[in-house]
Amino acid sequence: SGTDEHGLKIQQAAAAAGTSPPELCERVSGLFHQALTQAAVSFTDFTRTSEPRHQRAVRHFWGALRDGGALYKGSYEGWYCTPEECFLPESQLAERRDAQGRPCKVSLETGHQVHWTKEENYMFRLSAFRDPLRKWLRDNPHAISPDPFYQRVLRWLEEDLPDLSVSRERSRLRWGIPVPSDSTQTIYVWVDALVNYLSVVGYPETHGEWWPAAHHVVGKDILKFHAIYWPALLMAAGLAPPERILVHSHWTVRGQKMSKSLGNVIDPFACIGQHTVDGFRYFLLRQGVPERDCDYYDEKVVKLVNSELADALGGLLNRSTALSINPSNTYPCFSESCFPKILDHSGMEAMGRASVEDYEFVASVASLPLQVASYFEGFQIYKALECVALCVRQTNSFFQRHRPWKLNRKDPAEKLWLDTIIHITLECLRVYGTLLQPVIPHTADKLLSRLAVEPEERGLSSLTFLPRYHGKPCPFEGRQLGPDTGVLFHRLEKSRQHQIETRNL
């Protein structure tokens, strides 16, 4: 992860704030670094495009483009959008009035004002890469996902693909990397910024250890830069496009786009404070569907997180480890006589103490790890969490159906069935805790520690569910449970603002 720090909008923002671009970037990149750290997002490298290692990589990349004949000097004029740092065609513009009531042109997509700009720049022969880009996408149908964005890029390649202006006059843009051997020009911010994917893996010397096995995660608003300009630039520099570009949509707030002027921008620091790190992460990943915009509001977070984390998951752990039901505080034994193995549970009669429903439930939890791994790989985290939430509900139904609290532990036959119910429930919780580690790391750790699952026993590759059902030993059976550290996930409260609004209604 990291920050792209060059460009005209940074230069202008620094001037407006009465500071220098490096000082502004130092402060803002620090906020991004802090936000990721506070949200428990780990990264192997936090790169900044103002760093010397990056500037060196950009100069080398520019040299590769130049030496390959992909650049030429040309005059360029058009409507330029400073916030987006790009020229826009007439088809993407609309007529509006500015703050003073004067007519002006704005970007259709963002509403940002554009200005007519004419200057001599270096141009990149983007038009020469239409067929190579089409071939790359045809040969790699999963190169851009989800599919609607892949289709959008194919449609773009049917339209005009004009050559791209890849430098700006240095007299106008000083905050950027100068064009090698031409101090009158500054390298276009997007060419500079995209090269960070290479500079961070050691370009131009050691990038081969990683590249092109890279997956970019990008917002839909910068898809053209990543799916057309970047692969074309890479091809021109003699490199392969990245293996995959994973695209996500945006969060709206009560159906409206976030905007400073509307005052509806969500502050992630406030959300973490209000909903906890795990609660906020769980909501965003459970409700965030990459291919479409999703809606955010506090009451929605509170309702979902309380229902699925506090009540369903936390309640299940609390009930199955309560001393009244499990006085020895151990991972009890599984009884094959109560829950005998059968090869096909469809159309069968119940055997032992288990019902047909129980066999179906156990089969769905057994298939969960592979299902979740597949969804994680496909960047469909919301689907993975949907599957986990469904299995958690099924486990609660299983526990409720057999009412272990009604069974008499002093009766040997009932004790076998009681222990089997608890064993199956704890096995389910162990699977859920393992699978939820990337999403709710603190809660998953607390859950697995309560089940006495050691750190080296928390991997996905070694995750086997209910081995005793298959006649294999279970390493957890008979193990003393970890200490009870209280409620797994505390219920969230509605925000004070929402309570006031509700009262006023």
Coordinates of C-alpha atoms in Angstrom, one line a residue:
S1 CA 0.0 0.0 0.0
G2 CA 1.1 3.6 0.0
T3 CA 0.4 7.1 -1.3
D4 CA 0.7 8.7 -4.8
E5 CA 2.1 12.2 -4.0
H6 CA 2.9 14.1 -7.1
G7 CA 0.7 16.2 -9.4
L8 CA -1.0 19.5 -9.9
K9 CA -3.8 19.0 -7.4
I10 CA -1.2 18.4 -4.6
Q11 CA 0.8 21.4 -5.7
Q12 CA -2.4 23.5 -5.6
A13 CA -3.7 22.1 -2.3
A14 CA -0.3 22.8 -0.7
A15 CA -0.4 26.4 -1.9
A16 CA -4.0 26.8 -0.7
A17 CA -2.9 25.5 2.8
G18 CA 0.1 27.8 2.9
T19 CA 2.5 24.9 3.1
S20 CA 5.0 23.1 0.7
P21 CA 4.0 19.9 -1.2
P22 CA 6.5 17.8 0.7
E23 CA 5.1 18.9 4.1
L24 CA 1.5 18.3 2.9
C25 CA 2.4 14.8 1.6
E26 CA 4.3 14.0 4.9
R27 CA 1.1 14.8 6.9
V28 CA -1.4 13.2 4.6
S29 CA 0.6 10.0 4.0
G30 CA 0.9 9.8 7.8
L31 CA -2.9 9.8 8.1
F32 CA -3.2 7.0 5.6
H33 CA -0.5 5.0 7.4
Q34 CA -2.3 5.6 10.7
A35 CA -5.7 4.6 9.3
L36 CA -4.4 1.3 7.9
T37 CA -2.6 0.5 11.2
Q38 CA -5.6 1.4 13.3
A39 CA -7.8 -0.8 11.1
A40 CA -5.4 -3.7 11.6
V41 CA -4.6 -3.8 7.9
S42 CA -1.1 -5.2 7.6
F43 CA 1.3 -4.4 4.7
T44 CA 4.7 -5.6 3.7
D45 CA 5.6 -2.1 2.4
F46 CA 4.1 1.4 2.5
T47 CA 5.5 3.1 -0.5
R48 CA 5.5 6.8 -1.2
T49 CA 6.0 8.1 -4.8
S50 CA 8.2 11.0 -3.5
E51 CA 10.8 8.4 -2.2
P52 CA 14.2 8.3 -4.0
R53 CA 13.8 4.5 -4.8
H54 CA 10.6 5.2 -6.7
Q55 CA 11.9 8.2 -8.6
R56 CA 14.8 6.1 -9.8
A57 CA 12.5 3.4 -11.0
V58 CA 10.3 6.0 -12.8
R59 CA 13.3 7.4 -14.6
H60 CA 14.4 3.9 -15.7
F61 CA 10.8 3.1 -16.9
W62 CA 10.7 6.3 -18.9
G63 CA 14.0 5.4 -20.5
A64 CA 12.5 2.0 -21.5
L65 CA 9.5 3.7 -23.1
R66 CA 11.7 6.1 -25.0
D67 CA 14.2 3.5 -26.1
G68 CA 11.3 1.3 -27.4
G69 CA 10.0 4.1 -29.6
A70 CA 6.8 4.5 -27.6
L71 CA 7.2 8.3 -27.0
Y72 CA 7.2 11.3 -29.3
K73 CA 6.9 15.1 -28.7
G74 CA 3.6 16.6 -29.8
S75 CA 1.2 19.5 -29.1
Y76 CA -1.8 18.7 -27.0
E77 CA -4.9 20.7 -26.2
G78 CA -8.1 19.8 -24.5
W79 CA -10.2 20.0 -21.4
Y80 CA -8.1 19.2 -18.3
C81 CA -9.5 18.1 -14.9
T82 CA -7.0 18.9 -12.2
P83 CA -8.6 16.8 -9.4
E84 CA -8.6 13.7 -11.7
E85 CA -5.3 14.7 -13.3
C86 CA -6.4 13.9 -16.8
F87 CA -7.8 15.3 -20.1
L88 CA -11.5 14.5 -20.8
P89 CA -13.2 14.3 -24.1
E90 CA -16.4 16.4 -24.8
S91 CA -18.5 13.2 -24.4
Q92 CA -17.6 13.1 -20.7
L93 CA -18.4 16.8 -20.0
A94 CA -21.5 18.7 -19.0
E95 CA -22.4 22.4 -18.9
R96 CA -22.9 23.9 -15.4
R97 CA -22.5 27.2 -13.6
D98 CA -19.7 27.9 -11.1
A99 CA -20.0 29.5 -7.7
Q100 CA -20.2 33.0 -9.3
G101 CA -23.0 31.9 -11.7
R102 CA -20.7 31.8 -14.7
P103 CA -21.1 29.0 -17.3
C104 CA -18.4 26.3 -17.0
K105 CA -17.7 22.7 -18.1
V106 CA -17.5 19.9 -15.5
S107 CA -16.7 16.2 -15.6
L108 CA -19.9 14.2 -16.0
E109 CA -18.6 11.5 -13.7
T110 CA -17.3 13.6 -10.8
G111 CA -18.7 17.1 -11.2
H112 CA -15.2 18.6 -11.1
Q113 CA -14.6 21.7 -13.2
V114 CA -12.4 21.4 -16.2
H115 CA -10.2 24.0 -17.9
W116 CA -9.0 24.3 -21.5
T117 CA -5.3 23.6 -21.7
K118 CA -2.9 23.7 -24.6
E119 CA 0.8 22.8 -24.4
E120 CA 3.6 20.8 -25.9
N121 CA 4.0 17.4 -24.2
Y122 CA 5.5 14.0 -24.7
M123 CA 2.9 11.6 -26.1
F124 CA 2.6 7.9 -25.6
R125 CA 1.6 5.8 -28.6
L126 CA -1.5 4.3 -26.8
S127 CA -3.3 3.9 -30.2
A128 CA -0.8 1.2 -31.2
F129 CA -1.8 -1.0 -28.3
R130 CA -5.5 -1.6 -29.0
D131 CA -5.0 -5.1 -30.5
P132 CA -2.3 -6.2 -28.0
L133 CA -4.7 -5.1 -25.2
R134 CA -7.6 -7.0 -26.7
K135 CA -5.5 -10.2 -27.1
W136 CA -4.3 -9.9 -23.5
L137 CA -7.9 -9.7 -22.3
R138 CA -9.2 -12.5 -24.6
D139 CA -6.4 -14.8 -23.4
N140 CA -6.9 -13.9 -19.8
P141 CA -10.7 -13.7 -19.1
H142 CA -10.1 -13.3 -15.4
A143 CA -7.4 -10.6 -15.7
I144 CA -10.0 -8.0 -14.6
S145 CA -12.7 -9.0 -12.2
P146 CA -15.6 -8.9 -11.4
D147 CA -16.8 -9.5 -14.9
P148 CA -18.9 -6.3 -15.4
F149 CA -15.6 -4.3 -15.2
Y150 CA -13.9 -6.7 -17.6
Q151 CA -16.8 -6.1 -20.1
R152 CA -16.5 -2.4 -19.6
V153 CA -12.8 -2.4 -20.6
L154 CA -13.6 -4.5 -23.7
R155 CA -16.2 -1.8 -24.7
W156 CA -13.6 1.0 -24.1
L157 CA -11.3 -0.8 -26.6
E158 CA -14.1 -0.6 -29.2
E159 CA -14.0 3.2 -28.9
D160 CA -11.3 5.7 -30.0
L161 CA -8.0 5.1 -28.2
P162 CA -6.1 8.4 -28.8
D163 CA -2.4 8.7 -27.9
L164 CA -1.9 9.7 -24.3
S165 CA -0.2 12.9 -23.1
V166 CA 2.5 11.7 -20.6
S167 CA 4.2 14.9 -19.5
R168 CA 3.3 18.4 -18.4
E169 CA 5.2 21.7 -18.8
R170 CA 7.5 22.1 -15.8
S171 CA 6.7 25.8 -15.6
R172 CA 3.1 24.8 -14.7
L173 CA 3.8 21.6 -12.8
R174 CA 7.0 21.6 -10.6
W175 CA 5.8 19.0 -8.1
G176 CA 6.7 15.9 -9.9
I177 CA 9.6 13.9 -11.5
P178 CA 11.4 15.8 -14.3
V179 CA 11.5 14.0 -17.7
P180 CA 15.0 12.6 -18.0
S181 CA 17.1 14.7 -20.4
D182 CA 14.4 17.4 -20.8
S183 CA 14.1 19.6 -17.7
T184 CA 11.3 21.7 -19.3
Q185 CA 8.8 18.8 -18.8
T186 CA 7.5 16.9 -15.7
I187 CA 6.4 13.2 -16.0
Y188 CA 2.6 12.9 -16.0
V189 CA 1.4 12.0 -12.5
W190 CA -0.4 8.8 -13.6
V191 CA 2.7 7.4 -15.4
D192 CA 4.7 8.2 -12.2
A193 CA 2.1 6.7 -9.9
L194 CA 1.5 3.4 -11.7
V195 CA 5.2 2.6 -11.6
N196 CA 5.0 2.3 -7.8
Y197 CA 3.7 -1.3 -8.4
L198 CA 7.2 -2.0 -9.9
S199 CA 9.4 0.2 -7.7
V200 CA 8.0 -1.5 -4.6
V201 CA 9.2 -5.0 -5.8
G202 CA 12.7 -3.8 -6.7
Y203 CA 12.4 -2.6 -10.3
P204 CA 14.6 -2.4 -12.4
E205 CA 16.9 -5.1 -10.7
T206 CA 14.9 -7.6 -8.6
H207 CA 11.3 -7.2 -9.7
G208 CA 11.4 -10.5 -11.6
E209 CA 11.0 -12.4 -8.3
W210 CA 7.4 -11.0 -8.1
W211 CA 6.4 -9.5 -11.4
P212 CA 4.0 -10.2 -13.1
A213 CA 2.4 -12.4 -10.4
A214 CA 0.7 -9.3 -8.9
H215 CA -2.9 -8.6 -8.1
H216 CA -3.9 -4.9 -8.0
V217 CA -6.9 -3.8 -5.9
V218 CA -8.4 -0.6 -7.3
G219 CA -11.5 1.5 -7.2
K220 CA -13.8 1.5 -10.3
D221 CA -13.2 5.3 -10.8
I222 CA -9.5 4.6 -11.8
L223 CA -10.2 1.5 -13.9
K224 CA -9.2 3.0 -17.2
F225 CA -5.8 4.0 -15.8
H226 CA -5.2 0.5 -14.5
A227 CA -6.8 -1.7 -17.2
I228 CA -5.8 0.3 -20.4
Y229 CA -3.0 2.8 -19.8
W230 CA -1.0 0.7 -17.3
P231 CA -1.0 -2.6 -19.3
A232 CA -0.1 -0.7 -22.5
L233 CA 2.7 1.2 -20.8
L234 CA 4.1 -2.1 -19.4
M235 CA 4.0 -3.8 -22.9
A236 CA 5.8 -0.8 -24.3
A237 CA 8.5 -1.1 -21.7
G238 CA 8.9 -4.8 -22.4
L239 CA 7.0 -6.1 -19.4
A240 CA 3.9 -8.3 -19.0
P241 CA 0.7 -6.8 -17.5
P242 CA -0.2 -7.8 -13.9
E243 CA -1.8 -11.1 -13.4
R244 CA -5.0 -9.7 -12.1
I245 CA -6.8 -6.4 -11.5
L246 CA -9.5 -6.7 -8.8
V247 CA -12.0 -3.8 -9.0
H248 CA -14.3 -2.6 -6.3
S249 CA -17.2 -0.1 -6.3
H250 CA -18.0 2.7 -3.9
W251 CA -19.8 3.2 -0.6
T252 CA -22.7 5.6 -0.7
V253 CA -24.3 7.1 2.4
R254 CA -28.1 6.6 2.6
G255 CA -28.1 6.3 -1.2
Q256 CA -26.0 9.4 -1.8
K257 CA -22.5 9.7 -3.0
M258 CA -20.1 10.9 -0.3
S259 CA -19.2 14.5 -0.8
K260 CA -17.6 17.2 1.3
S261 CA -20.2 19.7 0.2
L262 CA -23.0 17.5 1.4
G263 CA -21.1 16.9 4.7
N264 CA -21.8 13.1 4.5
V265 CA -18.2 11.9 4.3
I266 CA -17.7 8.9 6.7
D267 CA -14.6 9.2 9.0
P268 CA -13.0 5.8 9.4
F269 CA -11.4 6.7 12.7
A270 CA -14.8 7.6 14.1
C271 CA -16.3 4.3 12.8
I272 CA -13.5 2.3 14.4
G273 CA -14.1 4.1 17.7
Q274 CA -17.9 3.5 17.5
H275 CA -18.1 0.0 16.0
T276 CA -14.7 -1.4 17.1
V277 CA -12.0 -2.5 14.5
D278 CA -13.5 -5.9 14.1
G279 CA -17.1 -4.7 13.9
F280 CA -16.3 -2.1 11.2
R281 CA -14.2 -4.6 9.2
Y282 CA -16.8 -7.3 9.4
F283 CA -19.6 -4.9 8.1
L284 CA -17.5 -3.6 5.2
L285 CA -16.4 -7.0 4.1
R286 CA -19.8 -8.7 4.7
Q287 CA -21.8 -6.0 2.9
G288 CA -19.3 -4.8 0.3
V289 CA -20.2 -6.2 -3.1
P290 CA -17.3 -5.3 -5.5
E291 CA -19.5 -5.0 -8.6
R292 CA -22.0 -2.5 -7.3
D293 CA -22.1 0.5 -5.0
C294 CA -23.2 -0.4 -1.5
D295 CA -24.9 1.8 1.1
Y296 CA -23.5 2.7 4.6
Y297 CA -25.3 4.0 7.6
D298 CA -24.6 3.4 11.3
E299 CA -27.9 1.7 12.2
K300 CA -27.2 -0.9 9.5
V301 CA -23.8 -1.6 11.0
V302 CA -25.2 -2.0 14.5
K303 CA -28.0 -4.3 13.4
L304 CA -25.8 -6.6 11.3
V305 CA -22.8 -6.8 13.7
N306 CA -25.0 -7.4 16.8
S307 CA -27.0 -10.1 15.0
E308 CA -24.1 -12.0 13.5
L309 CA -21.1 -11.4 15.8
A310 CA -22.5 -10.6 19.3
D311 CA -25.6 -12.8 19.2
A312 CA -25.1 -15.7 16.8
L313 CA -21.4 -16.3 17.1
G314 CA -20.7 -14.9 20.6
G315 CA -23.9 -16.5 22.0
L316 CA -23.0 -19.9 20.6
L317 CA -19.6 -19.8 22.2
N318 CA -21.1 -18.7 25.5
R319 CA -23.7 -21.4 25.6
S320 CA -21.5 -24.2 24.6
T321 CA -18.7 -23.4 27.1
A322 CA -20.9 -22.4 30.0
L323 CA -19.8 -24.3 33.2
S324 CA -23.4 -25.4 33.8
I325 CA -23.3 -27.4 30.6
N326 CA -19.6 -28.2 30.4
P327 CA -18.5 -28.3 34.1
S328 CA -15.1 -29.9 33.3
N329 CA -14.2 -27.0 31.0
T330 CA -12.8 -29.4 28.4
Y331 CA -13.2 -30.2 24.7
P332 CA -15.5 -33.3 25.4
C333 CA -15.4 -36.6 23.6
F334 CA -17.4 -37.5 20.4
S335 CA -19.4 -40.7 20.5
E336 CA -19.7 -42.8 17.3
S337 CA -22.7 -44.7 18.7
C338 CA -24.6 -41.4 19.1
F339 CA -23.6 -40.0 15.7
P340 CA -22.6 -43.0 13.5
K341 CA -21.0 -42.4 10.1
I342 CA -23.1 -43.0 7.1
L343 CA -22.1 -42.8 3.5
D344 CA -25.3 -41.2 2.1
H345 CA -27.6 -39.2 4.4
S346 CA -30.2 -38.4 1.6
G347 CA -33.4 -40.4 2.2
M348 CA -32.0 -42.2 5.2
E349 CA -33.6 -42.9 8.5
A350 CA -32.1 -41.2 11.6
M351 CA -29.4 -43.3 13.3
G352 CA -28.1 -43.1 16.9
R353 CA -29.3 -39.9 18.5
A354 CA -28.7 -37.8 15.3
S355 CA -31.4 -36.6 13.0
V356 CA -31.3 -36.3 9.2
E357 CA -31.1 -32.6 9.7
D358 CA -28.0 -33.0 11.8
Y359 CA -26.2 -35.0 9.0
E360 CA -27.1 -32.3 6.5
F361 CA -25.8 -29.6 8.9
V362 CA -22.5 -31.4 9.5
A363 CA -22.0 -31.9 5.7
S364 CA -22.5 -28.1 5.1
V365 CA -19.9 -27.2 7.7
A366 CA -17.5 -29.8 6.3
S367 CA -17.7 -28.2 2.9
L368 CA -17.3 -24.7 4.3
P369 CA -13.4 -24.3 4.4
L370 CA -13.0 -25.1 0.7
Q371 CA -16.0 -22.9 -0.2
V372 CA -14.6 -19.9 1.8
A373 CA -11.1 -20.4 0.4
S374 CA -12.5 -20.4 -3.1
Y375 CA -14.5 -17.2 -2.5
F376 CA -11.5 -15.5 -0.9
E377 CA -9.4 -16.3 -3.9
G378 CA -12.1 -14.9 -6.2
F379 CA -12.2 -11.6 -4.2
Q380 CA -15.8 -12.4 -3.2
I381 CA -15.4 -12.0 0.5
Y382 CA -19.0 -11.1 1.1
K383 CA -20.1 -14.5 -0.3
A384 CA -17.6 -16.3 2.0
L385 CA -19.0 -14.4 5.0
E386 CA -22.6 -15.2 3.9
C387 CA -21.7 -18.9 3.9
V388 CA -20.1 -18.6 7.4
A389 CA -23.1 -16.7 8.8
L390 CA -25.5 -19.4 7.4
C391 CA -23.5 -22.2 9.1
V392 CA -23.3 -20.3 12.4
R393 CA -27.2 -20.1 12.3
Q394 CA -27.4 -23.8 11.5
T395 CA -25.1 -24.6 14.5
N396 CA -27.3 -22.5 16.8
S397 CA -30.3 -24.4 15.5
F398 CA -28.5 -27.8 16.1
F399 CA -27.7 -26.7 19.7
Q400 CA -31.3 -25.5 20.3
R401 CA -32.9 -28.5 18.7
H402 CA -31.2 -31.0 21.1
R403 CA -31.4 -28.9 24.2
P404 CA -28.2 -30.2 25.9
W405 CA -29.1 -28.3 29.1
K406 CA -32.0 -30.7 29.5
L407 CA -29.8 -33.8 29.4
N408 CA -28.6 -35.5 32.6
R409 CA -24.9 -35.8 32.8
K410 CA -25.2 -38.5 35.5
D411 CA -26.9 -40.8 33.1
P412 CA -24.1 -42.5 31.0
A413 CA -26.1 -42.7 27.8
E414 CA -27.2 -39.1 28.1
K415 CA -23.7 -38.0 29.0
L416 CA -22.3 -39.5 25.7
W417 CA -24.9 -37.6 23.7
L418 CA -24.4 -34.4 25.7
D419 CA -20.7 -34.5 25.1
T420 CA -21.2 -35.2 21.4
I421 CA -23.4 -32.2 21.0
I422 CA -20.8 -30.0 22.7
H423 CA -17.9 -31.6 20.7
I424 CA -19.7 -30.9 17.4
T425 CA -20.5 -27.3 18.4
L426 CA -16.9 -26.6 19.5
E427 CA -15.6 -28.1 16.3
C428 CA -17.9 -25.8 14.3
L429 CA -16.7 -22.8 16.3
R430 CA -13.1 -23.8 15.7
V431 CA -13.8 -23.8 11.9
Y432 CA -15.5 -20.4 12.1
G433 CA -12.8 -18.9 14.2
T434 CA -10.1 -20.1 11.7
L435 CA -11.9 -18.9 8.6
L436 CA -12.7 -15.5 10.1
Q437 CA -9.1 -14.6 11.1
P438 CA -8.5 -12.4 8.0
V439 CA -11.8 -10.5 8.6
I440 CA -12.1 -10.1 12.4
P441 CA -8.6 -10.9 13.7
H442 CA -9.1 -9.9 17.3
T443 CA -12.4 -11.7 17.8
A444 CA -11.1 -14.8 16.0
D445 CA -8.1 -14.9 18.2
K446 CA -10.2 -14.6 21.3
L447 CA -12.5 -17.4 20.1
L448 CA -9.7 -19.8 19.2
S449 CA -7.8 -19.0 22.4
R450 CA -11.0 -19.9 24.4
L451 CA -11.1 -23.2 22.5
A452 CA -7.4 -23.8 23.3
V453 CA -6.4 -23.8 19.6
E454 CA -2.7 -23.1 19.5
P455 CA -1.2 -20.5 17.0
E456 CA 0.3 -23.3 14.9
E457 CA -3.1 -25.0 14.7
R458 CA -4.9 -22.0 13.1
G459 CA -3.9 -22.5 9.4
L460 CA -6.4 -23.0 6.6
S461 CA -4.4 -25.8 4.9
S462 CA -4.5 -28.1 7.9
L463 CA -8.2 -27.3 8.8
T464 CA -10.1 -30.6 9.2
F465 CA -13.6 -30.6 10.6
L466 CA -14.9 -33.3 13.0
P467 CA -12.2 -36.0 12.3
R468 CA -13.8 -38.3 14.9
Y469 CA -16.8 -38.7 12.6
H470 CA -14.4 -40.2 10.0
G471 CA -12.8 -42.5 12.6
K472 CA -9.7 -40.4 12.9
P473 CA -8.2 -39.0 16.2
C474 CA -9.1 -35.4 17.1
P475 CA -6.1 -33.5 18.7
F476 CA -8.5 -31.3 20.7
E477 CA -10.6 -34.0 22.3
G478 CA -10.1 -34.0 26.1
R479 CA -8.0 -30.8 26.0
Q480 CA -8.6 -28.3 28.7
L481 CA -10.3 -25.2 27.2
G482 CA -8.6 -21.8 27.4
P483 CA -9.5 -19.2 30.0
D484 CA -12.9 -17.6 29.9
T485 CA -12.2 -13.9 29.0
G486 CA -15.8 -12.9 29.0
V487 CA -18.2 -11.8 26.2
L488 CA -16.7 -12.7 22.8
F489 CA -18.1 -9.5 21.1
H490 CA -19.9 -6.8 23.0
R491 CA -23.1 -5.6 21.5
L492 CA -22.8 -2.2 19.7
E493 CA -25.0 0.6 20.8
K494 CA -26.8 2.9 18.4
S495 CA -25.0 6.2 17.9
R496 CA -26.2 9.1 20.1
Q497 CA -27.1 11.1 17.0
H498 CA -29.4 8.3 15.8
Q499 CA -31.1 8.1 19.2
I500 CA -31.7 11.8 19.2
E501 CA -33.1 11.6 15.6
T502 CA -35.4 8.7 16.6
R503 CA -36.6 10.5 19.7
N504 CA -37.4 13.6 17.6
L505 CA -39.5 11.6 15.2

